[in-house]
CSV table of C-alpha atoms in Angstrom, one decimal:
chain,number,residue,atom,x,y,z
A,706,UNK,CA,174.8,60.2,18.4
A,707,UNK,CA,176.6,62.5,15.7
A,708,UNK,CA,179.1,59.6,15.2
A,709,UNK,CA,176.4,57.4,15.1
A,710,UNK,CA,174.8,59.1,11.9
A,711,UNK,CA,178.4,60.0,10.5
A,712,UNK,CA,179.0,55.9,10.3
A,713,UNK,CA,176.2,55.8,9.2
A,714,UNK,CA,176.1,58.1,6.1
A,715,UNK,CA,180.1,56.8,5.9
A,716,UNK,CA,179.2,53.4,5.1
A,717,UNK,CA,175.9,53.5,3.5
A,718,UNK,CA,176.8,51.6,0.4
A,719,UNK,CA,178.5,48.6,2.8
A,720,UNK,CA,175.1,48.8,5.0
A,721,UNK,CA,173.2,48.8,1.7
A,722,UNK,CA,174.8,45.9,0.3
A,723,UNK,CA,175.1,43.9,3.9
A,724,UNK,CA,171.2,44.7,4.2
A,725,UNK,CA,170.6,43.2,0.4
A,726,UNK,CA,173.0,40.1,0.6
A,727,UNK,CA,171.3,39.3,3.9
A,728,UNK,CA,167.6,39.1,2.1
A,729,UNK,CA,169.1,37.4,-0.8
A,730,UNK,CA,170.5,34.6,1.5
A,731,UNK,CA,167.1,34.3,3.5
A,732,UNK,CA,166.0,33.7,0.3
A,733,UNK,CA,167.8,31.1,-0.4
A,734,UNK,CA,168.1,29.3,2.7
A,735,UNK,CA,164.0,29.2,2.5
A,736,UNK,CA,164.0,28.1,-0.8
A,737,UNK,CA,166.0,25.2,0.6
A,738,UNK,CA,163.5,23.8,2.9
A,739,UNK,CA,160.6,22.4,1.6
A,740,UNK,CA,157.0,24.4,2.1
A,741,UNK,CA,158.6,27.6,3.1
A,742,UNK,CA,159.9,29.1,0.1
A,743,UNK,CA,156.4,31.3,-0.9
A,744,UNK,CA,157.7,35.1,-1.1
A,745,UNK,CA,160.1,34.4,-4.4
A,746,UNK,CA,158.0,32.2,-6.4
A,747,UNK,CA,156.9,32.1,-10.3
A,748,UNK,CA,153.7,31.9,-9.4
A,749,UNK,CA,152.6,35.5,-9.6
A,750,UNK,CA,151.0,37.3,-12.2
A,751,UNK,CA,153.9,38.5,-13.9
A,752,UNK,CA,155.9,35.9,-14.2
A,753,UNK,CA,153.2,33.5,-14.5
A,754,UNK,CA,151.2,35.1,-17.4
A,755,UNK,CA,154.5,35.2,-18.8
A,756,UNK,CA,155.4,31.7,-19.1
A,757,UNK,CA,151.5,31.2,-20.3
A,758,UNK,CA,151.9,33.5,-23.1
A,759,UNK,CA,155.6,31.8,-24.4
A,760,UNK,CA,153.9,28.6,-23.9
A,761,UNK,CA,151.0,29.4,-25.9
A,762,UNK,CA,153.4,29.8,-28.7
A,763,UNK,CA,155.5,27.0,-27.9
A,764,UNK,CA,152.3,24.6,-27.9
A,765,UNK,CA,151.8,24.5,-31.3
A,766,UNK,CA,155.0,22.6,-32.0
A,767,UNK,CA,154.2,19.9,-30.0
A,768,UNK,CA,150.7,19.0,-31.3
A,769,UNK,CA,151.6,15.9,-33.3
A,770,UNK,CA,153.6,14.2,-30.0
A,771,UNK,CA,150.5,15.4,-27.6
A,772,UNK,CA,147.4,13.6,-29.9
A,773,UNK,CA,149.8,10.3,-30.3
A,774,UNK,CA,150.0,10.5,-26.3
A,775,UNK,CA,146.3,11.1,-26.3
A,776,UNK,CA,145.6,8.6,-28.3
A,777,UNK,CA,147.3,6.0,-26.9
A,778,UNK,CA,145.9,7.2,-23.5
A,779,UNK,CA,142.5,6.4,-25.1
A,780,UNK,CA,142.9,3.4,-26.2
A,781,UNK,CA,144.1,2.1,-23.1
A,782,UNK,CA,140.9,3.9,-21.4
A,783,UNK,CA,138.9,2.0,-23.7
A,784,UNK,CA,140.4,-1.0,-23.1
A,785,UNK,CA,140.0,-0.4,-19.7
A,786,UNK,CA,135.7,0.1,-20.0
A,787,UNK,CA,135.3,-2.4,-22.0
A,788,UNK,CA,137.2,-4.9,-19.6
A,789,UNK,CA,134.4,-3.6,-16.8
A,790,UNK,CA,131.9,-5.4,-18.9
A,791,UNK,CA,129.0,-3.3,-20.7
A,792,UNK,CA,126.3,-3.8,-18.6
A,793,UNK,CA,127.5,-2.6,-15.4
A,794,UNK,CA,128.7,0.9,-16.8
A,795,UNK,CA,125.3,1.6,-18.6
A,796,UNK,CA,123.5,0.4,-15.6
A,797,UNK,CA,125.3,2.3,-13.0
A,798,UNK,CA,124.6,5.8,-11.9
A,799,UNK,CA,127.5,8.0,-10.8
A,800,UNK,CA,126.5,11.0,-8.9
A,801,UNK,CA,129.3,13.3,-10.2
A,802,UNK,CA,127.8,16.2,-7.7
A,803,UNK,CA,128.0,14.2,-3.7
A,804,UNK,CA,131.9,13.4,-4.8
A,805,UNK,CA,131.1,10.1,-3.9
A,806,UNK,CA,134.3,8.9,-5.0
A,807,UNK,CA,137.2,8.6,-3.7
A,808,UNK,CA,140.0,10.5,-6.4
A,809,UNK,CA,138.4,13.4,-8.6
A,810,UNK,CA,140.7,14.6,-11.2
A,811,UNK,CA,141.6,18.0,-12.9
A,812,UNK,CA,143.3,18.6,-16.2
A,813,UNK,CA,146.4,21.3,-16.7
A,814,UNK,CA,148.7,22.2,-18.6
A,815,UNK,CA,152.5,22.8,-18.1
A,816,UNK,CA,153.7,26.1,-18.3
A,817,UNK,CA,157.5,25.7,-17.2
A,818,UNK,CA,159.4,22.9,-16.5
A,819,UNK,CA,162.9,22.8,-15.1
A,820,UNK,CA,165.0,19.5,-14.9
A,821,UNK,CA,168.9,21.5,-14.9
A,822,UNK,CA,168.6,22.5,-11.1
A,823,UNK,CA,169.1,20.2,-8.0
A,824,UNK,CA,165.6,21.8,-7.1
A,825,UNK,CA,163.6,22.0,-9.6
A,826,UNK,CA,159.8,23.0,-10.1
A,827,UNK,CA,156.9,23.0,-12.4
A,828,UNK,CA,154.2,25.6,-13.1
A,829,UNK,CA,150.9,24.4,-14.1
A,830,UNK,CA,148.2,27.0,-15.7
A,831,UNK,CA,145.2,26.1,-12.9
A,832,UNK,CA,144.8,27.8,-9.3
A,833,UNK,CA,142.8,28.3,-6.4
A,834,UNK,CA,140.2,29.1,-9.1
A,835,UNK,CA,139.9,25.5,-10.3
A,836,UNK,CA,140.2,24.3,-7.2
A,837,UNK,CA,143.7,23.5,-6.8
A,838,UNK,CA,145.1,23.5,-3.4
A,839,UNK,CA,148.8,22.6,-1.6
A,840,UNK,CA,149.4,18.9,-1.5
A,841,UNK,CA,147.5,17.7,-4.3
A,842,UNK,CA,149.6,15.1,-6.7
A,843,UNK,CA,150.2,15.7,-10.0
A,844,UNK,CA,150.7,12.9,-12.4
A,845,UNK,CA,150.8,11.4,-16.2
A,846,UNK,CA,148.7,9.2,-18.1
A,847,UNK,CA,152.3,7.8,-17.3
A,848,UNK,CA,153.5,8.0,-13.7
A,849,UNK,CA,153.8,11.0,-11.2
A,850,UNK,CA,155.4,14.2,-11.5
A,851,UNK,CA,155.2,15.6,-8.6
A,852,UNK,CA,153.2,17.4,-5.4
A,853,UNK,CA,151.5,21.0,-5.6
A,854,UNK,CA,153.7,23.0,-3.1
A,855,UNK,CA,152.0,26.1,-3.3
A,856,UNK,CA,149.1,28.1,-5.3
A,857,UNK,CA,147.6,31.3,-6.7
A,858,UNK,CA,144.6,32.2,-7.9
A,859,UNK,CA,145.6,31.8,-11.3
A,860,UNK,CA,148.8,29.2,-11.3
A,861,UNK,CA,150.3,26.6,-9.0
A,862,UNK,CA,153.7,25.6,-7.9
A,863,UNK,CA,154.5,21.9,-8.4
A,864,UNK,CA,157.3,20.6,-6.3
A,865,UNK,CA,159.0,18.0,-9.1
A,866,UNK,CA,160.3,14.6,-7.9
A,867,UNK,CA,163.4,16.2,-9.6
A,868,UNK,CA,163.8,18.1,-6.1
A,869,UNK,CA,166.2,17.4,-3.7
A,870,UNK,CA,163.6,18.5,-1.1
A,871,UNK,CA,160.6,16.3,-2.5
A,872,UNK,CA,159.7,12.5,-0.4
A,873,UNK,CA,157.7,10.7,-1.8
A,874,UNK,CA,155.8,7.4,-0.7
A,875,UNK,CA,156.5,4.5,-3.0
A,876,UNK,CA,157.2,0.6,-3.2
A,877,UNK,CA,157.2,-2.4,-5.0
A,878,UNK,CA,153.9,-3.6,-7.2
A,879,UNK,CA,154.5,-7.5,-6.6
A,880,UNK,CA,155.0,-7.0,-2.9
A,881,UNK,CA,154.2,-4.5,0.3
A,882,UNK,CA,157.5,-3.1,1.0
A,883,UNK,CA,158.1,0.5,0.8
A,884,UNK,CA,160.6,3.6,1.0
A,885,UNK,CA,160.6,6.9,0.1
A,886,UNK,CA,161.3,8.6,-3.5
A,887,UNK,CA,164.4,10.6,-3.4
A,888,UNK,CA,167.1,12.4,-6.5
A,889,UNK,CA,170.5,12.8,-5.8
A,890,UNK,CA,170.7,15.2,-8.4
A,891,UNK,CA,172.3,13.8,-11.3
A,892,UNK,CA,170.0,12.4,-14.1
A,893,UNK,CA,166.7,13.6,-14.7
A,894,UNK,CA,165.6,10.1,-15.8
A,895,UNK,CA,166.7,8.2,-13.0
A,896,UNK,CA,165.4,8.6,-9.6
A,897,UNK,CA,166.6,6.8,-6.0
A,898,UNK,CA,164.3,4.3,-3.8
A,899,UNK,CA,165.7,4.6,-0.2
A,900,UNK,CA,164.7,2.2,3.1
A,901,UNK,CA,163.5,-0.3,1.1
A,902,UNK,CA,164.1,-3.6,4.0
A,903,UNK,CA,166.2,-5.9,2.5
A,904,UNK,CA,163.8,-9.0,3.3
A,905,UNK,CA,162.4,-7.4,-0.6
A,906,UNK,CA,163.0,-9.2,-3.0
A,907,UNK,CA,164.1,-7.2,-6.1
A,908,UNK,CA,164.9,-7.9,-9.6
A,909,UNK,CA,165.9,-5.1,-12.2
A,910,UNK,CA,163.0,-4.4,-14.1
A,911,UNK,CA,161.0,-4.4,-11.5
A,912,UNK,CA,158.0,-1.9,-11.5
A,913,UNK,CA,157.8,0.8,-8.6
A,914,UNK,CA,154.4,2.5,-7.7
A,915,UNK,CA,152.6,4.9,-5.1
A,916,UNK,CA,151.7,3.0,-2.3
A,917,UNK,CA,148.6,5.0,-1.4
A,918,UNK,CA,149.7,5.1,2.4
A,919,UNK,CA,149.2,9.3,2.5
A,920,UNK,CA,146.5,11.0,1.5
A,921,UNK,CA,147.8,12.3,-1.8
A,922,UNK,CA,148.4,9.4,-4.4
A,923,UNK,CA,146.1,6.9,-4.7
A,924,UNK,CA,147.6,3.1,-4.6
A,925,UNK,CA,149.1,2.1,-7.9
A,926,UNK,CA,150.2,4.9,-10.3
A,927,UNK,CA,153.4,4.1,-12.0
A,928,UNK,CA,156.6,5.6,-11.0
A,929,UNK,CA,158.9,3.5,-13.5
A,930,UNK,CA,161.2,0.6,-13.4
A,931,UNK,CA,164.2,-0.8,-11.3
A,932,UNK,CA,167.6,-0.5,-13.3
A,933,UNK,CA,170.3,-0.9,-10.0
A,934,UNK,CA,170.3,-1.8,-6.2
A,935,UNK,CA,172.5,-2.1,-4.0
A,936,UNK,CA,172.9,-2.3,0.0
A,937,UNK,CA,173.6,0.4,2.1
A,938,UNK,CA,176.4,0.7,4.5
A,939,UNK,CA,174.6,-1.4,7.4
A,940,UNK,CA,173.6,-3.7,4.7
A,941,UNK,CA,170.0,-3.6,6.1
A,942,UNK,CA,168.4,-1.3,3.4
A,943,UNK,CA,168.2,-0.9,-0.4
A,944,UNK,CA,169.1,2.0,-2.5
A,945,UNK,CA,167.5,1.5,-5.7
A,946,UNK,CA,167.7,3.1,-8.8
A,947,UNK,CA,164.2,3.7,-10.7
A,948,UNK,CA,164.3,4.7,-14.1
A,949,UNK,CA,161.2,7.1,-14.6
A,950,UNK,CA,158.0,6.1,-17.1
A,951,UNK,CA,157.5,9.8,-17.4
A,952,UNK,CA,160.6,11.5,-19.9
A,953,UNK,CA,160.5,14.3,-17.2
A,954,UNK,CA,162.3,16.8,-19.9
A,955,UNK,CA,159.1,16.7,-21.9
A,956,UNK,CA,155.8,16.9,-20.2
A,957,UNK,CA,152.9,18.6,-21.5
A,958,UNK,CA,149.6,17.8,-19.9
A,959,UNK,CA,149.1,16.8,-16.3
A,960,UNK,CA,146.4,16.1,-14.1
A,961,UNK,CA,146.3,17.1,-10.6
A,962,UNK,CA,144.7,14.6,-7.8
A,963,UNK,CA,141.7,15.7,-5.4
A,964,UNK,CA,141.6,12.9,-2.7
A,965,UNK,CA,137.8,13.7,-1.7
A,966,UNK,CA,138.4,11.8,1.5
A,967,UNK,CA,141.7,14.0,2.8
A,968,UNK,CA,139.8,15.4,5.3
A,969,UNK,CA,137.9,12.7,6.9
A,970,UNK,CA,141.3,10.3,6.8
A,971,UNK,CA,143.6,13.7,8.3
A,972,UNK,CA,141.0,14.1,11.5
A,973,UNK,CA,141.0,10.3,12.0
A,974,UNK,CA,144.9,10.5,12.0
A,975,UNK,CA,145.1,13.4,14.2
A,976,UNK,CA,142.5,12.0,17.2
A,977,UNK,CA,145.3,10.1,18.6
A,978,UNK,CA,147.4,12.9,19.4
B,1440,UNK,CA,171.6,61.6,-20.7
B,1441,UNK,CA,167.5,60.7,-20.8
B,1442,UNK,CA,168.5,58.8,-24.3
B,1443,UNK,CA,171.3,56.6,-22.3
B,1444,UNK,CA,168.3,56.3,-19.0
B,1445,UNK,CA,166.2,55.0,-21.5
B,1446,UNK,CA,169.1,52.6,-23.4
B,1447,UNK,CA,169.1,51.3,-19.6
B,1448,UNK,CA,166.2,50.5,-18.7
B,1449,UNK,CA,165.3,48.5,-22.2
B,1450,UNK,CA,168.4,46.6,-21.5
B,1451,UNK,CA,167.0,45.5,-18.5
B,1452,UNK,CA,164.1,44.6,-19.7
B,1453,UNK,CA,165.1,42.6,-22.9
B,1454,UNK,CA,168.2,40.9,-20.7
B,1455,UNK,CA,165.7,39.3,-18.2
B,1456,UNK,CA,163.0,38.3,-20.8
B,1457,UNK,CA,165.3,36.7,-23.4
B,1458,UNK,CA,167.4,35.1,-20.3
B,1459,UNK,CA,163.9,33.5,-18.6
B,1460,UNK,CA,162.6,32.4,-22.2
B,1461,UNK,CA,165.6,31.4,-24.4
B,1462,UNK,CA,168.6,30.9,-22.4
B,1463,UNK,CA,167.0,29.4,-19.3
B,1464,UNK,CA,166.2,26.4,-21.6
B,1465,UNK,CA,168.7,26.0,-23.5
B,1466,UNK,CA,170.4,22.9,-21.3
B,1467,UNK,CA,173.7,22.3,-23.4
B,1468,UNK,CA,174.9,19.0,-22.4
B,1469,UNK,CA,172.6,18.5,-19.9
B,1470,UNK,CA,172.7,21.1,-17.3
B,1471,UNK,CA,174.8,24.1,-19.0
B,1472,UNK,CA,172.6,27.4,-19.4
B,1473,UNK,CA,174.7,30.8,-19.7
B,1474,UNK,CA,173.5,33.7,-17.7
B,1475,UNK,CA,174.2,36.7,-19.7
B,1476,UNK,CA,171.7,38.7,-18.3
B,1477,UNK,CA,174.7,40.0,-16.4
B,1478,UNK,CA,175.6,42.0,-19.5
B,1479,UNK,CA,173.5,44.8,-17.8
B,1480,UNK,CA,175.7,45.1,-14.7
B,1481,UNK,CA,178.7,44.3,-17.3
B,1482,UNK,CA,178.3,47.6,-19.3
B,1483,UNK,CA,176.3,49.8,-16.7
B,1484,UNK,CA,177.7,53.5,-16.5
B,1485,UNK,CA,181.1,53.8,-14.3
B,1486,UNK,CA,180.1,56.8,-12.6
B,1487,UNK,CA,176.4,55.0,-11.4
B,1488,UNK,CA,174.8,56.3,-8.1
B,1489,UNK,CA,176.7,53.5,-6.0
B,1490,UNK,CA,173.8,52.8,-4.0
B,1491,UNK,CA,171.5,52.6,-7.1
B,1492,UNK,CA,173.6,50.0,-8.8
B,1493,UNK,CA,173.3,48.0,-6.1
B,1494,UNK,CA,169.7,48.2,-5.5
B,1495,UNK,CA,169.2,47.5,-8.9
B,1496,UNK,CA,171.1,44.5,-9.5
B,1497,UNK,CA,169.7,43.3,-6.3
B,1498,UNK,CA,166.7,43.4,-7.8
B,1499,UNK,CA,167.6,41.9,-11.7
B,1500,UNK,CA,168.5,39.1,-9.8
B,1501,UNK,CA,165.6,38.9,-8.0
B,1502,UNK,CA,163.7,39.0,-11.1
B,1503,UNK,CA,165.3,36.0,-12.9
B,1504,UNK,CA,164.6,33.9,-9.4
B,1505,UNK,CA,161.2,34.5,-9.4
B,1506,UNK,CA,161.2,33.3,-12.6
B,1507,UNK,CA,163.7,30.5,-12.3
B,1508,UNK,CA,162.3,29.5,-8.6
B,1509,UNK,CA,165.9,29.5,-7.2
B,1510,UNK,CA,165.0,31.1,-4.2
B,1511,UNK,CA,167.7,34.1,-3.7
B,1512,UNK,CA,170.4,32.9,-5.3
B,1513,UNK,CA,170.7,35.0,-8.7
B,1514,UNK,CA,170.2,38.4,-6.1
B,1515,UNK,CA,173.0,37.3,-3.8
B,1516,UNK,CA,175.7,36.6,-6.9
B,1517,UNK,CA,174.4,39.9,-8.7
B,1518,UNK,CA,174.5,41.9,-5.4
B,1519,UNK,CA,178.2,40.4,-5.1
B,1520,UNK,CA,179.4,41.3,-8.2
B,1521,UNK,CA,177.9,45.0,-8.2
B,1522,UNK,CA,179.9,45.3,-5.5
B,1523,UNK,CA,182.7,44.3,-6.5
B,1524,UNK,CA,182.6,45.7,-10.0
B,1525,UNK,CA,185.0,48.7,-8.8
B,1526,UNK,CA,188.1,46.4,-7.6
B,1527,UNK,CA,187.5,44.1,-11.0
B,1528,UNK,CA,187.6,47.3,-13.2
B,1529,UNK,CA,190.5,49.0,-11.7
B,1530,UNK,CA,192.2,45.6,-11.5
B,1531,UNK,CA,191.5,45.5,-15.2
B,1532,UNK,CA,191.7,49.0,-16.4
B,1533,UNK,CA,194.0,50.6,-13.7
B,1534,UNK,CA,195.1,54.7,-14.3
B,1535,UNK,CA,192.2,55.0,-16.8
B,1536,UNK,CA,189.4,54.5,-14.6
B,1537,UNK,CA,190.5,56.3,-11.6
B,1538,UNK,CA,190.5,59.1,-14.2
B,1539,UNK,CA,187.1,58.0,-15.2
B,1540,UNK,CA,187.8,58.2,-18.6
B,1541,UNK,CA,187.3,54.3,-19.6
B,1542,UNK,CA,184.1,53.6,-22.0
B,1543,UNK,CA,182.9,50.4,-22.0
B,1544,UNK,CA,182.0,50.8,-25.4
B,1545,UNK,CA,185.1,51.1,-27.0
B,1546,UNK,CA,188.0,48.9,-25.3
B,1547,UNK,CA,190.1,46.1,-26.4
B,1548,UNK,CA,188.9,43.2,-27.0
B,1549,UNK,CA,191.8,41.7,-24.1
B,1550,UNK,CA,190.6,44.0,-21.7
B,1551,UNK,CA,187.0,43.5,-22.3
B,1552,UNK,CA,187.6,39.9,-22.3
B,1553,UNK,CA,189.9,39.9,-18.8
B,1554,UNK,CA,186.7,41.9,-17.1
B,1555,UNK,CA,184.2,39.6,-18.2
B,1556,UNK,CA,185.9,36.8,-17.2
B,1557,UNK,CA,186.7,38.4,-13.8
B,1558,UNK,CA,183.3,39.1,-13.6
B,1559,UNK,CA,181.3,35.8,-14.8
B,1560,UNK,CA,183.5,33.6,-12.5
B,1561,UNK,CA,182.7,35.5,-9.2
B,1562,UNK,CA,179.1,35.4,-10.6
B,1563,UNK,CA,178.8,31.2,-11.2
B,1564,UNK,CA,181.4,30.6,-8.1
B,1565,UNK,CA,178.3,32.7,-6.0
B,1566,UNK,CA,175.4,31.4,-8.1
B,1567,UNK,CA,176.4,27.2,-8.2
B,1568,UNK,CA,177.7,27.6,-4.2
B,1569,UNK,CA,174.0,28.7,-3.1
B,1570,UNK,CA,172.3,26.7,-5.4
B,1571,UNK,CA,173.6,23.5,-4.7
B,1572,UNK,CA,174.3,25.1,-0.9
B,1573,UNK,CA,176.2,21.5,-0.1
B,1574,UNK,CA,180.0,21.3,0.5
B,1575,UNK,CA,179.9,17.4,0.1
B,1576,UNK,CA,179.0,18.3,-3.5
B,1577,UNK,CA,182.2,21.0,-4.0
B,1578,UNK,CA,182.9,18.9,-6.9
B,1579,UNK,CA,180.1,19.4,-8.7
B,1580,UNK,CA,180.2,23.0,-7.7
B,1581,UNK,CA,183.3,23.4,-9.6
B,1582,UNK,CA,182.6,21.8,-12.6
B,1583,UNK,CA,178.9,23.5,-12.7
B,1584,UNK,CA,180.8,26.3,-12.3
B,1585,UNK,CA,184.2,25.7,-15.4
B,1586,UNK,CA,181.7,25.1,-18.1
B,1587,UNK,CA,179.1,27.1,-17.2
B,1588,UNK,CA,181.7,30.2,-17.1
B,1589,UNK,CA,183.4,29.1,-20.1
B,1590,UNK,CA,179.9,29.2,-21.8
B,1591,UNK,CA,178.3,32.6,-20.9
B,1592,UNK,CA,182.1,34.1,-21.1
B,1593,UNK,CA,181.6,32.8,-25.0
B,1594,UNK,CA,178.3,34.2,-25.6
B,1595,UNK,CA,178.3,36.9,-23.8
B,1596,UNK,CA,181.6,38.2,-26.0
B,1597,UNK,CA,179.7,37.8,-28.8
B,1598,UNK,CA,176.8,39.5,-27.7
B,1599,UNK,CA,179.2,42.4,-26.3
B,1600,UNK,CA,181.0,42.0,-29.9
B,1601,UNK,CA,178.2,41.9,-31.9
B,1602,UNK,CA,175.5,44.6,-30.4
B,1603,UNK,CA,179.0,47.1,-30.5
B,1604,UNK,CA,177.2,50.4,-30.3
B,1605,UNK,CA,179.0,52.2,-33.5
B,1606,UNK,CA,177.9,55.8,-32.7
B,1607,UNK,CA,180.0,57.8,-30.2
B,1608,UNK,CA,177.4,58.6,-27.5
């Protein structure tokens, strides 16, 4: 036992360290799996109200670019209503309070943005308090950005398509084929399209969209355009290369996606098993 | 002695917030930040509480991934080099600091720059392995790891050059 406690107090600074490096590395190995990194995250208080107050600052240089966006957002919006017809938007009533429909969205702003990393992640300045909970989308006026990955009262987490860990549904607009959205990493403009069958029929300049088949986009939000394919080794899948609508490196407002209907669609799925 | 706590602790504090808000941003060439917030475990005192040191640059690290959302990987590289600060500065500074009679205030500008370098490159090698945490990508590792070194060794010279404390304390 004396030994023991003589090692012990002998080594303490190894121990120490050993102890240390071993928490650092859970860390990281939990920060490279998707939906388990929570316990080191930027979206406390501290660092969070942080990155609010340096963005409060930083907002006013941006102004000018913001309205254009705005505006042009508008415009299309009003293109949009008037293409609907008059009568049938004065004559119907929405009942904003039963959620009758089927997508409700909620504004926010970005608060950090990081496109450097091979897993990178975006803080947006609404929480649990506006109703903002894990696996909500986030998109543009433009095309997605990304998937809340996790929340507090104040901020939320986004999990950026810029993440090695993120997968996301999406497929061609002129036909029903599909893969999944992945980034190898390298430019934060261009993201890869993988199991795409290759019975598709593909032509750069294609567009990509969501493909509404999970619960969190709804069909037909842009993703961008097709600049390179090619075949994998079996020769029996695409790998395509989507440049993004959205210039991921400057992204100021965001909206995040309530499906209304997540729960009703999740218990039907889950009967079977 | 409370005068030099104090010089600490505001070093700390102004490393980490001008790291998370200027230099985490900056994105030279694409993907190049510097990380000099290492400037704190650069210059702390040589007769530290071993065990103190370690604990705190365990936890400056820490601090700049919660910010940065990187997981663990700026404690592990921080944790690594507190540890090894002693073999890089007798490497460096041989008799003088087993006699304990180096100040990292006033050295040569050779031997300053020999220690940061020592220093900054076991940093990046630790930092850009566990980041990217992918052999297949040992290339990109390396080169992550060359320019990122080359520019936080250049910036954090002239921060070490230029905030020269000129009193003898």
């Amino acid at each position: 036992m004396q030994q023991i406690i003589n090692f012990l107090i002998r080594n303490k600074h190894s121990l120490l360290f050993l102890l240390l490096l071993f928490l650092s590395l859970i860390f990281t190995i939990q920060s490279h799996s998707y939906h388990k990194s929570k316990f080191v995250s930027s979206t406390n208080f501290l660092s969070g109200g942080i990155y609010g107050w340096q963005h409060s600052i930083s907002d006013y240089f941006r102004l000018k670019k913001e309205n254009q966006r705005l505006l042009e957002e508008n415009e299309q919006l009003h293109n949009m209503v008037s293409a609907l017809g008059v009568d049938s938007v004065a004559t119907k009533f929405v009942d904003t309070v039963s959620f009758n429909r089927p997508y409700s969205f909620t504004k926010a702003r970005v608060i950090k943005n990081d496109y450097s990393k091979i897993d990178n992640y975006v803080l947006i300045n609404k929480g649990e308090k506006d109703s903002i909970f894990p696996d909500m989308g986030i998109i543009t006026d433009k095309g997605i950005i990304g998937i809340i990955e996790n929340t507090s009262k104040n901020y939320s987490r986004v999990i950026s398509i810029l993440n090695s860990n993120s997968r996301i549904n999406a497929g061609l607009k002129k036909s029903n084929q599909y893969g999944s959205l992945i980034w190898n990493g390298k430019d934060p403009n261009i993201v890869q399209l993988e199991t795409v069958p290759r019975q598709a029929l593909l032509k750069e300049g294609d567009t990509i969209i969501t493909h509404g088949r999970s619960t969190i986009f709804p069909r037909g939000i842009g993703i961008g355009t097709i600049v390179n394919y090619t075949l994998d080794q079996n020769k029996s899948y695409y790998l395509i290369d989507v440049k993004l609508f959205n210039d991921m490196t400057n992204i100021g407002f965001v909206y995040a996606i309530k499906n209304n209907d997540a729960r009703e669609i999740k218990n039907l799925e889950n009967l079977n098993q | 002695m409370n005068r030099d706590n104090l010089l600490h602790i505001g070093r700390f504090i102004i490393l980490i917030l001008v790291q998370v808000m200027v230099l985490n941003h900056i994105n030279f060439l694409g993907d190049l930040n510097p990380y000099i917030y290492i400037i704190f475990i650069l210059l702390a005192p040589i007769n530290i509480n071993k065990s103190l040191f370690l604990f705190v640059s365990f936890i400056l690290g820490l601090t700049i991934d919660m910010f940065g959302d990187s997981g663990g990987v700026h404690a592990a590289a921080c944790l690594i080099i507190a540890f090894f600060r002693p073999v890089a500065l007798r490497s460096v500074f041989g008799l003088s600091y087993e006699f304990q009679t180096v100040k990292l205030s006033n050295i040569g500008l050779g031997e300053k720059l020999a220690y940061v370098t020592l220093m900054v490159l076991t940093h990046h090698i630790v930092l850009f392995s566990l980041e990217i945490f992918n052999f297949s990508h040992i290339l990109l590792i390396v080169k992550k790891t060359l320019f990122s070194s080359l520019f936080t060794i250049i910036v954090t010279m002239l921060v070490l050059v230029l905030f020269r404390r000129t009193s003898d304390s």
